[in-house]
């Protein structure tokens, strides 16, 4: 079977001046008479493309081609709400004389991303049972602000006081049970040590104990391992007829830089060509000008998803997708086990 | 004695109803149940999946006469999956097949992903240094102010 072409109109979502057209998928049985579109793993594998595009210490961009929107969306939803992380859940405030109320300070602590591998911890089964070293990580925060001696006339609080700013880096891990040996070289700590939690003035102090546990974004957004996990469809621009020389510069400027280029054709005439449609933001600017009417068609490829994932820091960005797929596979197994139980109560 | 005999005659069909009741009574529920009112031969059923949402519901729509899902209420952690079959085929078998296909699908995505990751044919670079960008922007702005 020849590789599928981006020019196949069946794969196009039309982008029209006032609306989008052909949004729904059409590759299901019974849609086209005489064509077999039933599920076929071999055919699926042939058409499937997963290709990483860009990887940085915190972000990942990859293409997922050849799947239905429901699959891409399932992946996105699991990344946001069901891949677990560890975050502060309970805070015991022994003393807090700062101007920030206890509950506000505790809420801020809960949102701090913690560098703890969630795969090495278990979910706390009963929230009323005692904490275990396998399901809880304890942090202490003890800060007191004091005046630095000999700083008369100084106006900068950083030079005038000690510990007037409370940062996440001041959270101190308190190992319990087997944790000390287990995390010898990767001690639990906040991902960013320089998040400002609160400000103090001489005499004010904070003394509290935090219990962090494993949870999912479905429960609270603080457990979400991604800052963003989103996808967009690959833009595809079709130039239907040559753009006249006098309009070429305007045509190029109707798109973001790098999308359209001007190249010499066989007869040495300059022509507008699509250089890199991935960079297009699909602003539809080109559709506003009468001179380009019927000369250009804007589309997107319906089954070409460009994923953008930004990790908060608990996972490496490239580890997030395999984790999400693992969770989806567990879901499937859970439903299968439920079906078995439904029809064979003895199991 | 009467109680044990009742358990013995409980078929899968009746069990679905019992489970439904146990759910409303606040007892720990099963992962999947069949709602009352299905065809006796299971050719048309509404499945009820607990602790699932659009993530699985939308991904799981097997090819049949009719198939759809709904979340009855956003506060209930469950979805209803309706499957109606042609030729009195079993909707339950169809769901099993759909689950199997879905597993194979995700496994192929997983292996294609790790293959692409290993090949390393992608741009690898550092994160944008926000502090440097801000400093540069401020500098540019200061220069623009000087000129004007």
CSV table of C-alpha atoms in Angstrom, one decimal:
chain,number,residue,atom,x,y,z
A,1,UNK,CA,0.0,0.0,0.0
A,2,UNK,CA,1.4,3.4,-0.9
A,3,UNK,CA,2.1,5.8,2.0
A,4,UNK,CA,-0.8,8.1,2.6
A,5,UNK,CA,-0.5,11.6,1.2
A,6,UNK,CA,-1.2,14.8,2.9
A,7,UNK,CA,-2.9,15.9,-0.3
A,8,UNK,CA,-5.7,13.3,0.2
A,9,UNK,CA,-8.8,15.4,0.6
A,10,UNK,CA,-10.3,12.8,2.9
A,11,UNK,CA,-7.7,13.7,5.5
A,12,UNK,CA,-8.4,17.4,5.3
A,13,UNK,CA,-10.2,19.6,7.8
A,14,UNK,CA,-11.2,22.6,5.7
A,15,UNK,CA,-10.4,26.0,7.1
A,16,UNK,CA,-12.9,28.5,5.7
A,17,UNK,CA,-13.1,32.2,6.4
A,18,UNK,CA,-16.0,31.9,8.8
A,19,UNK,CA,-16.0,28.2,9.8
A,20,UNK,CA,-14.2,24.9,9.7
A,21,UNK,CA,-15.5,22.1,7.6
A,22,UNK,CA,-15.2,18.3,7.3
A,23,UNK,CA,-14.3,18.0,11.0
A,24,UNK,CA,-15.5,14.5,11.7
A,25,UNK,CA,-13.5,11.4,11.0
A,26,UNK,CA,-14.6,9.3,8.0
A,27,UNK,CA,-12.6,6.1,8.3
A,28,UNK,CA,-15.2,3.8,9.9
A,29,UNK,CA,-17.1,0.9,8.5
A,30,UNK,CA,-20.1,1.8,6.2
A,31,UNK,CA,-19.0,5.3,5.5
A,32,UNK,CA,-17.8,4.7,2.0
A,33,UNK,CA,-19.7,2.1,0.0
A,34,UNK,CA,-17.6,-0.9,-1.0
A,35,UNK,CA,-14.6,0.1,1.2
A,36,UNK,CA,-13.5,-1.8,4.2
A,37,UNK,CA,-12.7,0.4,7.1
A,38,UNK,CA,-13.0,-2.1,9.9
A,39,UNK,CA,-10.3,-2.3,12.5
A,40,UNK,CA,-7.1,-3.9,11.2
A,41,UNK,CA,-4.0,-3.9,13.4
A,42,UNK,CA,-1.6,-4.5,10.6
A,43,UNK,CA,-3.0,-1.6,8.5
A,44,UNK,CA,-3.0,0.6,11.6
A,45,UNK,CA,0.6,-0.1,12.3
A,46,UNK,CA,1.6,0.6,8.7
A,47,UNK,CA,-0.1,4.1,8.9
A,48,UNK,CA,1.0,4.9,12.4
A,49,UNK,CA,3.8,7.4,12.8
A,50,UNK,CA,5.1,8.5,16.2
A,51,UNK,CA,8.1,10.9,15.7
A,52,UNK,CA,9.7,13.1,18.3
A,53,UNK,CA,10.5,16.5,17.0
A,54,UNK,CA,12.1,18.5,19.9
A,55,UNK,CA,13.2,17.6,23.3
A,56,UNK,CA,14.4,20.0,26.0
A,57,UNK,CA,15.0,19.3,29.7
A,58,UNK,CA,11.4,20.3,30.4
A,59,UNK,CA,9.4,20.1,27.1
A,60,UNK,CA,8.7,17.6,24.4
A,61,UNK,CA,7.1,18.0,21.0
A,62,UNK,CA,6.1,14.9,19.0
A,63,UNK,CA,3.9,14.0,16.1
A,64,UNK,CA,1.3,11.3,16.4
A,65,UNK,CA,-0.1,10.4,13.0
A,66,UNK,CA,-2.7,7.9,12.0
A,67,UNK,CA,-5.0,7.7,15.0
A,68,UNK,CA,-8.5,8.9,15.8
A,69,UNK,CA,-9.0,12.1,17.7
A,70,UNK,CA,-10.5,10.1,20.6
A,71,UNK,CA,-7.1,8.3,21.1
A,72,UNK,CA,-5.1,11.4,21.0
A,73,UNK,CA,-7.5,13.0,23.4
A,74,UNK,CA,-7.4,10.1,25.8
A,75,UNK,CA,-3.6,10.4,25.9
A,76,UNK,CA,-3.9,14.1,26.6
A,77,UNK,CA,-6.5,13.7,29.3
A,78,UNK,CA,-4.4,11.0,31.0
A,79,UNK,CA,-1.3,13.1,30.9
A,80,UNK,CA,-3.2,16.0,32.6
A,81,UNK,CA,-5.3,14.2,35.1
A,82,UNK,CA,-4.2,10.6,35.7
A,83,UNK,CA,-0.4,10.4,35.7
A,84,UNK,CA,0.4,10.5,39.4
A,85,UNK,CA,2.8,12.8,41.2
A,86,UNK,CA,3.7,13.5,44.9
A,87,UNK,CA,2.6,16.8,46.5
A,88,UNK,CA,2.1,18.2,49.9
A,89,UNK,CA,-1.3,17.2,51.2
A,90,UNK,CA,-1.3,17.7,55.0
A,91,UNK,CA,0.4,20.5,56.8
A,92,UNK,CA,0.7,20.7,60.6
A,93,UNK,CA,1.2,24.3,61.5
A,94,UNK,CA,2.9,24.5,65.0
A,95,UNK,CA,3.5,28.2,64.8
A,96,UNK,CA,2.9,30.9,62.1
A,97,UNK,CA,3.3,34.5,63.1
A,98,UNK,CA,3.8,35.8,59.6
A,99,UNK,CA,1.1,38.0,58.0
A,100,UNK,CA,0.0,35.1,55.8
A,101,UNK,CA,-2.9,33.1,57.1
A,102,UNK,CA,-2.3,29.5,57.9
A,103,UNK,CA,-4.7,28.2,55.2
A,104,UNK,CA,-3.2,30.4,52.5
A,105,UNK,CA,0.4,29.4,53.4
A,106,UNK,CA,-0.7,25.7,53.4
A,107,UNK,CA,-2.4,26.1,50.0
A,108,UNK,CA,0.8,27.6,48.6
A,109,UNK,CA,2.9,24.7,50.0
A,110,UNK,CA,0.5,22.2,48.4
A,111,UNK,CA,1.2,23.7,45.0
A,112,UNK,CA,5.0,23.3,45.2
A,113,UNK,CA,6.2,20.7,42.7
A,114,UNK,CA,8.4,18.1,44.5
A,115,UNK,CA,11.3,16.2,42.9
A,116,UNK,CA,10.2,12.8,44.0
A,117,UNK,CA,9.9,9.8,41.6
A,118,UNK,CA,6.2,8.9,42.0
A,119,UNK,CA,6.9,5.4,40.7
A,120,UNK,CA,8.8,4.7,43.9
A,121,UNK,CA,5.8,5.5,46.1
A,122,UNK,CA,2.4,3.9,46.6
A,123,UNK,CA,-1.0,5.5,46.9
A,124,UNK,CA,-2.1,6.0,50.5
A,125,UNK,CA,-5.0,3.6,50.7
A,126,UNK,CA,-6.8,4.9,53.8
A,127,UNK,CA,-6.5,8.6,54.5
A,128,UNK,CA,-7.4,7.9,58.1
A,129,UNK,CA,-4.7,5.3,58.7
A,130,UNK,CA,-1.2,6.3,59.9
A,131,UNK,CA,1.4,7.4,57.4
A,132,UNK,CA,3.9,4.9,56.1
A,133,UNK,CA,7.4,5.5,54.8
A,134,UNK,CA,6.2,3.9,51.5
A,135,UNK,CA,3.4,6.4,51.0
A,136,UNK,CA,4.4,9.6,52.7
A,137,UNK,CA,7.3,12.0,52.6
A,138,UNK,CA,7.8,14.5,55.4
A,139,UNK,CA,9.2,18.0,55.1
A,140,UNK,CA,9.9,20.6,57.8
A,141,UNK,CA,9.8,24.3,57.4
A,142,UNK,CA,11.3,26.3,60.2
A,143,UNK,CA,12.2,29.9,59.5
A,144,UNK,CA,12.7,32.9,61.8
A,145,UNK,CA,13.4,36.4,60.6
A,146,UNK,CA,15.9,38.6,62.5
A,147,UNK,CA,17.5,42.0,62.1
A,148,UNK,CA,21.1,41.9,60.9
A,149,UNK,CA,23.3,43.9,63.3
A,150,UNK,CA,25.0,47.1,62.1
A,151,UNK,CA,22.7,47.9,59.3
A,152,UNK,CA,21.4,51.2,60.4
A,153,UNK,CA,20.1,53.3,57.5
A,154,UNK,CA,19.9,50.3,55.2
A,155,UNK,CA,16.7,50.1,53.1
A,156,UNK,CA,17.1,46.8,51.3
A,157,UNK,CA,15.3,44.1,53.4
A,158,UNK,CA,17.7,41.5,52.1
A,159,UNK,CA,20.6,43.2,53.7
A,160,UNK,CA,18.7,44.5,56.7
A,161,UNK,CA,17.2,41.2,57.8
A,162,UNK,CA,18.1,37.5,57.9
A,163,UNK,CA,15.6,35.2,56.3
A,164,UNK,CA,13.0,37.9,55.4
A,165,UNK,CA,12.1,35.8,52.3
A,166,UNK,CA,10.9,32.2,52.7
A,167,UNK,CA,11.8,30.1,49.7
A,168,UNK,CA,10.8,26.5,48.8
A,169,UNK,CA,14.5,25.6,49.1
A,170,UNK,CA,14.1,26.0,52.9
A,171,UNK,CA,11.9,23.0,53.0
A,172,UNK,CA,13.9,20.3,54.8
A,173,UNK,CA,13.3,16.6,54.1
A,174,UNK,CA,12.9,14.4,57.1
A,175,UNK,CA,13.7,10.8,56.2
A,176,UNK,CA,11.5,8.1,57.8
A,177,UNK,CA,12.0,4.4,57.9
A,178,UNK,CA,13.8,3.0,54.9
A,179,UNK,CA,13.7,6.3,53.0
A,180,UNK,CA,17.2,7.3,53.9
A,181,UNK,CA,18.8,4.4,52.2
A,182,UNK,CA,16.2,4.2,49.4
A,183,UNK,CA,16.8,7.8,48.3
A,184,UNK,CA,20.4,8.1,49.2
A,185,UNK,CA,21.5,9.9,46.0
A,186,UNK,CA,18.2,11.5,45.0
A,187,UNK,CA,16.9,13.2,48.1
A,188,UNK,CA,13.4,14.5,47.9
A,189,UNK,CA,13.3,18.3,47.4
A,190,UNK,CA,11.3,20.9,45.7
A,191,UNK,CA,11.8,21.1,41.9
A,192,UNK,CA,12.6,24.8,42.1
A,193,UNK,CA,14.4,26.0,45.2
A,194,UNK,CA,13.6,29.7,44.5
A,195,UNK,CA,9.8,29.9,44.7
A,196,UNK,CA,8.9,32.6,47.2
A,197,UNK,CA,6.4,31.2,49.7
A,198,UNK,CA,6.0,34.1,52.2
A,199,UNK,CA,7.8,37.2,53.5
A,200,UNK,CA,8.8,37.8,57.1
A,201,UNK,CA,9.8,40.8,59.3
A,202,UNK,CA,12.0,40.6,62.5
A,203,UNK,CA,10.4,38.5,65.2
A,204,UNK,CA,8.0,36.6,62.9
A,205,UNK,CA,8.5,32.9,62.4
A,206,UNK,CA,7.1,29.9,60.6
A,207,UNK,CA,7.3,26.4,62.1
A,208,UNK,CA,5.4,23.6,60.3
A,209,UNK,CA,5.5,20.0,59.2
A,210,UNK,CA,4.3,18.9,55.7
A,211,UNK,CA,3.1,15.4,54.7
A,212,UNK,CA,3.4,14.8,51.0
A,213,UNK,CA,1.5,11.9,49.3
A,214,UNK,CA,0.9,10.5,45.9
A,215,UNK,CA,-2.2,11.7,44.0
A,216,UNK,CA,-3.6,12.4,40.6
A,217,UNK,CA,-4.6,15.6,38.8
A,218,UNK,CA,-8.2,14.3,38.8
A,219,UNK,CA,-8.2,14.9,42.5
A,220,UNK,CA,-6.4,18.2,42.6
A,221,UNK,CA,-4.5,20.1,39.9
A,222,UNK,CA,-1.4,20.3,42.1
A,223,UNK,CA,-0.8,16.6,41.3
A,224,UNK,CA,-0.8,17.2,37.5
A,225,UNK,CA,2.7,16.3,36.2
A,226,UNK,CA,2.3,18.6,33.2
A,227,UNK,CA,2.2,22.4,32.9
A,228,UNK,CA,0.7,22.0,29.5
A,229,UNK,CA,-0.3,18.9,27.5
A,230,UNK,CA,-2.0,19.9,24.3
A,231,UNK,CA,-2.2,18.9,20.6
A,232,UNK,CA,-3.0,20.7,17.4
A,233,UNK,CA,-3.5,19.5,13.9
A,234,UNK,CA,-0.8,19.9,11.3
A,235,UNK,CA,-1.7,22.9,9.0
A,236,UNK,CA,-1.6,22.1,5.3
A,237,UNK,CA,-1.6,24.9,2.8
A,238,UNK,CA,-2.6,24.2,-0.9
A,239,UNK,CA,-1.7,26.8,-3.5
A,240,UNK,CA,-4.3,26.1,-6.2
A,241,UNK,CA,-3.0,28.5,-8.9
A,242,UNK,CA,0.2,30.5,-9.2
A,243,UNK,CA,0.3,33.8,-7.3
A,244,UNK,CA,1.0,36.8,-9.7
A,245,UNK,CA,4.4,38.4,-9.3
A,246,UNK,CA,3.0,41.7,-8.0
A,247,UNK,CA,1.1,39.9,-5.1
A,248,UNK,CA,3.8,37.5,-4.1
A,249,UNK,CA,5.3,39.7,-1.3
A,250,UNK,CA,1.9,40.3,0.2
A,251,UNK,CA,1.2,36.5,0.0
A,252,UNK,CA,4.4,35.7,1.9
A,253,UNK,CA,3.6,38.3,4.5
A,254,UNK,CA,0.1,36.9,5.1
A,255,UNK,CA,1.7,33.9,6.8
A,256,UNK,CA,4.2,33.7,9.7
A,257,UNK,CA,7.9,33.9,8.7
A,258,UNK,CA,9.2,30.7,7.2
A,259,UNK,CA,5.9,29.2,6.1
A,260,UNK,CA,5.9,30.5,2.4
A,261,UNK,CA,9.0,30.9,0.3
A,262,UNK,CA,9.6,32.3,-3.1
A,263,UNK,CA,11.5,29.9,-5.5
A,264,UNK,CA,12.4,30.0,-9.2
A,265,UNK,CA,10.4,27.5,-11.2
A,266,UNK,CA,11.6,25.6,-14.3
A,267,UNK,CA,11.2,28.7,-16.5
A,268,UNK,CA,13.1,30.9,-14.1
A,269,UNK,CA,9.9,32.6,-12.9
A,270,UNK,CA,9.7,33.3,-9.1
A,271,UNK,CA,6.8,31.3,-7.6
A,272,UNK,CA,5.3,31.1,-4.1
A,273,UNK,CA,5.8,27.7,-2.5
A,274,UNK,CA,4.9,26.2,0.9
A,275,UNK,CA,8.2,25.9,2.8
A,276,UNK,CA,7.1,24.8,6.3
A,277,UNK,CA,3.4,24.6,7.0
A,278,UNK,CA,4.2,23.4,10.6
A,279,UNK,CA,5.1,27.0,11.5
A,280,UNK,CA,1.7,28.3,10.3
A,281,UNK,CA,-0.5,29.6,13.1
A,282,UNK,CA,-3.6,29.4,10.8
A,283,UNK,CA,-4.4,33.0,11.3
A,284,UNK,CA,-6.5,33.0,8.1
A,285,UNK,CA,-5.1,36.4,7.2
A,286,UNK,CA,-4.7,35.2,3.5
A,287,UNK,CA,-8.4,34.6,3.2
A,288,UNK,CA,-9.1,38.3,3.9
A,289,UNK,CA,-7.6,39.5,0.6
A,290,UNK,CA,-9.7,39.4,-2.6
A,291,UNK,CA,-6.6,38.9,-4.8
A,292,UNK,CA,-6.0,35.5,-3.2
A,293,UNK,CA,-9.5,34.2,-3.5
A,294,UNK,CA,-9.6,30.7,-5.0
A,295,UNK,CA,-5.8,30.7,-5.3
A,296,UNK,CA,-5.2,29.2,-1.9
A,297,UNK,CA,-6.9,26.6,0.3
A,298,UNK,CA,-6.1,26.3,4.0
A,299,UNK,CA,-6.6,22.9,5.6
A,300,UNK,CA,-5.4,20.8,8.5
A,301,UNK,CA,-4.6,17.1,8.5
A,302,UNK,CA,-7.3,15.4,10.6
A,303,UNK,CA,-5.2,12.6,11.9
A,304,UNK,CA,-1.8,14.4,12.3
A,305,UNK,CA,-1.5,15.5,15.9
A,306,UNK,CA,1.3,17.7,17.0
A,307,UNK,CA,1.6,17.2,20.8
A,308,UNK,CA,3.3,19.7,23.0
A,309,UNK,CA,4.1,18.5,26.5
A,310,UNK,CA,5.7,20.6,29.2
A,311,UNK,CA,6.7,18.7,32.4
A,312,UNK,CA,6.4,20.4,35.8
A,313,UNK,CA,9.6,18.5,36.9
A,314,UNK,CA,8.6,15.3,38.6
A,315,UNK,CA,9.1,13.3,35.4
A,316,UNK,CA,11.5,13.8,32.5
A,317,UNK,CA,9.3,15.0,29.6
A,318,UNK,CA,10.1,11.9,27.5
A,319,UNK,CA,8.9,9.6,30.3
A,320,UNK,CA,5.4,11.1,30.5
A,321,UNK,CA,3.9,9.4,27.4
A,322,UNK,CA,4.9,5.9,28.3
A,323,UNK,CA,3.5,6.5,31.8
A,324,UNK,CA,0.2,7.7,30.3
A,325,UNK,CA,0.0,4.6,28.0
A,326,UNK,CA,0.7,2.3,31.0
A,327,UNK,CA,-2.2,3.9,32.9
A,328,UNK,CA,-4.5,3.5,29.8
A,329,UNK,CA,-3.5,-0.2,29.5
A,330,UNK,CA,-4.3,-0.7,33.2
A,331,UNK,CA,-7.7,0.9,32.7
A,332,UNK,CA,-8.4,-1.6,29.9
A,333,UNK,CA,-7.3,-4.5,32.1
A,334,UNK,CA,-9.5,-3.3,34.9
A,335,UNK,CA,-12.6,-3.3,32.7
A,336,UNK,CA,-11.7,-6.7,31.3
A,337,UNK,CA,-11.4,-8.1,34.8
A,338,UNK,CA,-14.7,-6.5,35.7
A,339,UNK,CA,-16.4,-8.3,32.7
A,340,UNK,CA,-14.9,-11.6,33.8
A,341,UNK,CA,-16.3,-11.0,37.3
A,342,UNK,CA,-19.7,-10.0,35.9
A,343,UNK,CA,-20.2,-13.3,34.0
A,344,UNK,CA,-18.3,-15.6,36.3
A,345,UNK,CA,-19.0,-14.5,39.9
A,346,UNK,CA,-16.8,-17.3,41.3
A,347,UNK,CA,-13.6,-15.7,40.0
B,1,UNK,CA,-31.3,-22.5,53.1
B,2,UNK,CA,-33.6,-20.3,51.0
B,3,UNK,CA,-30.8,-17.8,50.7
B,4,UNK,CA,-28.3,-20.2,49.2
B,5,UNK,CA,-30.8,-21.5,46.6
B,6,UNK,CA,-31.4,-17.9,45.6
B,7,UNK,CA,-27.7,-17.4,45.0
B,8,UNK,CA,-27.6,-20.5,42.8
B,9,UNK,CA,-30.3,-19.3,40.4
B,10,UNK,CA,-28.7,-15.9,40.0
B,11,UNK,CA,-27.6,-15.7,36.4
B,12,UNK,CA,-25.4,-12.9,35.0
B,13,UNK,CA,-28.6,-11.1,34.0
B,14,UNK,CA,-30.1,-10.9,37.5
B,15,UNK,CA,-26.7,-10.2,39.0
B,16,UNK,CA,-26.5,-7.0,36.9
B,17,UNK,CA,-29.7,-5.8,38.6
B,18,UNK,CA,-28.4,-6.8,42.1
B,19,UNK,CA,-25.2,-5.0,41.5
B,20,UNK,CA,-27.0,-1.9,40.5
B,21,UNK,CA,-28.9,-1.9,43.7
B,22,UNK,CA,-25.8,-2.4,45.8
B,23,UNK,CA,-24.3,0.6,44.2
B,24,UNK,CA,-27.2,2.9,45.2
B,25,UNK,CA,-26.9,1.5,48.8
B,26,UNK,CA,-23.4,2.9,48.9
B,27,UNK,CA,-21.6,-0.4,48.9
B,28,UNK,CA,-18.2,-0.7,47.1
B,29,UNK,CA,-19.2,-1.2,43.4
B,30,UNK,CA,-17.9,-3.5,40.7
B,31,UNK,CA,-15.8,-1.9,37.9
B,32,UNK,CA,-18.4,-2.7,35.2
B,33,UNK,CA,-22.2,-3.6,35.4
B,34,UNK,CA,-24.9,-4.1,32.8
B,35,UNK,CA,-27.9,-1.8,33.4
B,36,UNK,CA,-31.4,-3.4,33.6
B,37,UNK,CA,-33.4,-3.5,30.3
B,38,UNK,CA,-30.9,-5.2,28.1
B,39,UNK,CA,-31.8,-7.8,25.5
B,40,UNK,CA,-31.8,-11.3,27.0
B,41,UNK,CA,-29.1,-12.5,24.5
B,42,UNK,CA,-27.0,-9.4,25.3
B,43,UNK,CA,-27.2,-8.2,21.7
B,44,UNK,CA,-28.0,-4.8,23.0
B,45,UNK,CA,-26.7,-3.6,26.4
B,46,UNK,CA,-25.9,-0.5,28.3
B,47,UNK,CA,-22.7,-1.1,30.3
B,48,UNK,CA,-22.0,1.0,33.3
B,49,UNK,CA,-18.3,1.7,34.0
B,50,UNK,CA,-17.3,3.0,37.4
B,51,UNK,CA,-14.5,5.4,38.0
B,52,UNK,CA,-14.1,6.0,34.2
B,53,UNK,CA,-14.8,9.2,32.2
B,54,UNK,CA,-14.5,10.6,28.7
B,55,UNK,CA,-10.9,9.4,28.5
B,56,UNK,CA,-11.9,5.7,28.1
B,57,UNK,CA,-15.5,6.3,27.0
B,58,UNK,CA,-14.6,8.2,23.8
B,59,UNK,CA,-11.7,5.8,23.0
B,60,UNK,CA,-14.0,2.8,23.4
B,61,UNK,CA,-16.6,2.8,20.7
B,62,UNK,CA,-16.7,-0.6,18.9
B,63,UNK,CA,-18.1,-0.9,15.3
B,64,UNK,CA,-21.7,-2.1,15.6
B,65,UNK,CA,-25.3,-1.0,14.7
B,66,UNK,CA,-25.2,1.6,17.4
B,67,UNK,CA,-22.6,2.6,19.9
B,68,UNK,CA,-22.3,5.6,22.1
B,69,UNK,CA,-21.5,6.6,25.6
B,70,UNK,CA,-22.7,9.2,28.1
B,71,UNK,CA,-21.7,10.5,31.4
B,72,UNK,CA,-25.1,10.6,33.2
B,73,UNK,CA,-24.0,13.2,35.7
B,74,UNK,CA,-20.7,15.0,36.0
B,75,UNK,CA,-20.6,14.4,39.8
B,76,UNK,CA,-21.0,10.6,39.4
B,77,UNK,CA,-17.7,8.9,38.6
B,78,UNK,CA,-19.2,6.6,36.0
B,79,UNK,CA,-20.1,6.4,32.3
B,80,UNK,CA,-22.8,4.5,30.4
B,81,UNK,CA,-21.7,2.7,27.3
B,82,UNK,CA,-24.5,1.7,24.9
B,83,UNK,CA,-23.8,-1.1,22.4
B,84,UNK,CA,-26.4,-2.5,20.0
B,85,UNK,CA,-25.4,-5.3,17.7
B,86,UNK,CA,-26.6,-6.6,14.3
B,87,UNK,CA,-27.7,-10.2,13.9
B,88,UNK,CA,-28.2,-10.8,17.6
B,89,UNK,CA,-24.4,-10.9,18.2
B,90,UNK,CA,-23.2,-10.5,21.7
B,91,UNK,CA,-22.5,-6.9,22.7
B,92,UNK,CA,-20.4,-8.3,25.6
B,93,UNK,CA,-18.1,-10.2,23.2
B,94,UNK,CA,-17.9,-7.1,21.1
B,95,UNK,CA,-16.8,-5.0,24.1
B,96,UNK,CA,-14.1,-7.6,24.9
B,97,UNK,CA,-12.9,-7.4,21.3
B,98,UNK,CA,-12.9,-3.6,21.4
B,99,UNK,CA,-10.9,-3.7,24.6
B,100,UNK,CA,-8.4,-6.1,23.1
B,101,UNK,CA,-8.1,-3.9,20.0
B,102,UNK,CA,-7.6,-0.8,22.1
B,103,UNK,CA,-4.8,-2.5,24.0
B,104,UNK,CA,-3.1,-3.5,20.8
B,105,UNK,CA,-3.5,0.1,19.6
B,106,UNK,CA,-1.9,1.6,22.6
B,107,UNK,CA,0.9,-1.0,22.7
B,108,UNK,CA,1.8,-0.1,19.1
B,109,UNK,CA,1.8,3.6,19.9
B,110,UNK,CA,4.1,2.8,22.9
B,111,UNK,CA,6.6,0.8,20.8
B,112,UNK,CA,6.6,3.4,18.0
B,113,UNK,CA,7.2,6.1,20.6
B,114,UNK,CA,10.2,4.3,22.2
B,115,UNK,CA,11.6,3.5,18.8
B,116,UNK,CA,11.5,7.2,17.8
B,117,UNK,CA,13.0,8.1,21.2
B,118,UNK,CA,15.9,5.7,20.7
B,119,UNK,CA,16.6,6.8,17.2
B,120,UNK,CA,17.3,10.3,18.5
B,121,UNK,CA,16.4,12.0,15.2
B,122,UNK,CA,15.0,15.1,16.9
B,123,UNK,CA,16.2,18.5,18.0
B,124,UNK,CA,17.7,18.4,21.5
B,125,UNK,CA,18.3,21.8,23.1
B,126,UNK,CA,18.3,23.6,26.4
B,127,UNK,CA,15.2,25.3,27.8
B,128,UNK,CA,14.7,29.0,27.1
B,129,UNK,CA,16.5,30.9,29.7
B,130,UNK,CA,13.7,33.2,30.9
B,131,UNK,CA,15.9,35.4,32.9
B,132,UNK,CA,18.3,36.1,30.0
B,133,UNK,CA,15.3,36.8,27.7
B,134,UNK,CA,13.9,39.3,30.2
B,135,UNK,CA,17.2,41.0,30.7
B,136,UNK,CA,17.7,41.3,26.9
B,137,UNK,CA,14.2,42.7,26.4
B,138,UNK,CA,14.7,45.3,29.1
B,139,UNK,CA,18.1,46.3,27.6
B,140,UNK,CA,16.5,46.6,24.1
B,141,UNK,CA,13.7,48.7,25.6
B,142,UNK,CA,16.2,51.0,27.3
B,143,UNK,CA,18.1,51.5,24.1
B,144,UNK,CA,14.9,52.3,22.2
B,145,UNK,CA,14.1,54.9,24.9
B,146,UNK,CA,17.6,56.5,24.5
B,147,UNK,CA,17.2,56.8,20.7
B,148,UNK,CA,13.7,58.4,20.9
